[in-house]
Amino acid sequence: MSWLDDGDDDDLDYDEADIRVRPNPKANRPRTKRRPAHADARNARVLGVDRGRYTVLVDEDGPDEHQILASRARELRKQPIVNGDVARVVGDTSGDEGTLARIVGIQDRTSLLRRSADDTDQVERIIVANADQMLIVVAAADPEPRPRLVDRYLIAALDAGIHPLLVVTKTDLADPTGFLAHFEGLDDLEVFTSGHEAMPVELIGERLAGHATVFVGHSGVGKSTLVNALVPHALRATGHVNEVTGRGRHTSSSAVSLRYEGPAGKGWVIDTPGVRSFGLGHVDPANILRAYTDLAEVARECPRGCTHLPDAPDCALVEAVAEGRLGDRGAARLDSLQRLLATFA
């Protein structure tokens, strides 16, 4: 007889208590991919980001409008959350001291302003979401204006579908006429000039009402000073320009959304840290020409596939500049365009 047949087990009766299950070494339940719907989540505007904590505004323009502090849910750890985002928050949204809500989702964005570290870097950095205007701040002097940096801002704005505005500060130190001539032909660009004793706060405020406007500019151009004039409670730190290097000191360390309230109505001012470079590695090169509306009109006469670079055969832009049909600043405008296009060539 085989030792396997040492008895008849047909009459044995087993139940669930007899089944031994290997214990979970982590002592937790298996994770599921199903997530709660959070039907009770409230929409809130992201006003600031600081070391993993998000200042958000609940019930914007409503009777219960107030700010709260929130963290992000684990499932959003790979989702960038930036200024201007409309977040879905749950938990304690009272805003009482010591409370912390949780961001469980981000509403669809209407626009994204992005930049890269340089023109060869395909990794984009999101600066702000849901802005519909960009106010570019540049100084007439101290530091000297950089037309090509402004060109890059314009391209980034166009790529994001954001309407650009330009403010030239410190006009009491230098005449900005020559600098502004660089942008002749850009019909969609509205320009403001500002001096020490003549800051166009009311004119700019009219453009801010009803919009979310992101302020960008080189360090030291007076961007924070302008923000403080428009939003007196902002108290943004201001600095000075180094006399040796001609560079401004970074006074804004992170982007922040500020409520503008003026005679024309309310709006949002999104102040961003000053930058000395603005990479466009994320931009489609085909969209660059669209930032130069005057050149884009002439480029319609170019042959298919024209690169618009200096060695491009039968380029209508090169021919128009050679014939003087683009005015005194036509050559500089084309040079600026070609420098950007050459980066992506």
mmCIF file of N, CA, C and O in Angstrom, residues 16-25:
data_model
loop_
_atom_site.group_PDB
_atom_site.id
_atom_site.type_symbol
_atom_site.label_atom_id
_atom_site.label_comp_id
_atom_site.label_asym_id
_atom_site.label_seq_id
_atom_site.Cartn_x
_atom_site.Cartn_y
_atom_site.Cartn_z
ATOM 1 N N GLU A 16 -13.601 28.091 5.583
ATOM 2 C CA GLU A 16 -12.650 29.186 5.334
ATOM 3 C C GLU A 16 -11.634 29.342 6.457
ATOM 4 O O GLU A 16 -10.528 29.842 6.239
ATOM 5 N N ALA A 17 -11.998 28.958 7.646
ATOM 6 C CA ALA A 17 -11.087 29.116 8.782
ATOM 7 C C ALA A 17 -9.865 28.222 8.658
ATOM 8 O O ALA A 17 -8.839 28.450 9.306
ATOM 9 N N ASP A 18 -9.967 27.185 7.825
ATOM 10 C CA ASP A 18 -8.846 26.261 7.670
ATOM 11 C C ASP A 18 -7.822 26.726 6.634
ATOM 12 O O ASP A 18 -6.780 26.103 6.479
ATOM 13 N N ILE A 19 -8.155 27.799 5.908
ATOM 14 C CA ILE A 19 -7.259 28.284 4.857
ATOM 15 C C ILE A 19 -6.256 29.261 5.460
ATOM 16 O O ILE A 19 -6.632 30.237 6.108
ATOM 17 N N ARG A 20 -4.988 28.990 5.254
ATOM 18 C CA ARG A 20 -3.935 29.857 5.770
ATOM 19 C C ARG A 20 -3.489 30.826 4.672
ATOM 20 O O ARG A 20 -3.127 30.411 3.578
ATOM 21 N N VAL A 21 -3.516 32.114 4.973
ATOM 22 C CA VAL A 21 -3.121 33.165 4.033
ATOM 23 C C VAL A 21 -1.836 33.806 4.523
ATOM 24 O O VAL A 21 -1.722 34.184 5.700
ATOM 25 N N ARG A 22 -0.867 33.924 3.615
ATOM 26 C CA ARG A 22 0.400 34.549 3.990
ATOM 27 C C ARG A 22 0.160 36.014 4.358
ATOM 28 O O ARG A 22 -0.444 36.758 3.590
ATOM 29 N N PRO A 23 0.607 36.461 5.486
ATOM 30 C CA PRO A 23 0.330 37.846 5.905
ATOM 31 C C PRO A 23 1.046 38.855 5.006
ATOM 32 O O PRO A 23 2.112 38.576 4.450
ATOM 33 N N ASN A 24 0.432 40.035 4.867
ATOM 34 C CA ASN A 24 1.023 41.131 4.091
ATOM 35 C C ASN A 24 2.160 41.738 4.899
ATOM 36 O O ASN A 24 1.939 42.240 6.003
ATOM 37 N N PRO A 25 3.392 41.662 4.407
ATOM 38 C CA PRO A 25 4.536 42.168 5.199
ATOM 39 C C PRO A 25 4.426 43.658 5.497
ATOM 40 O O PRO A 25 4.998 44.152 6.454
#
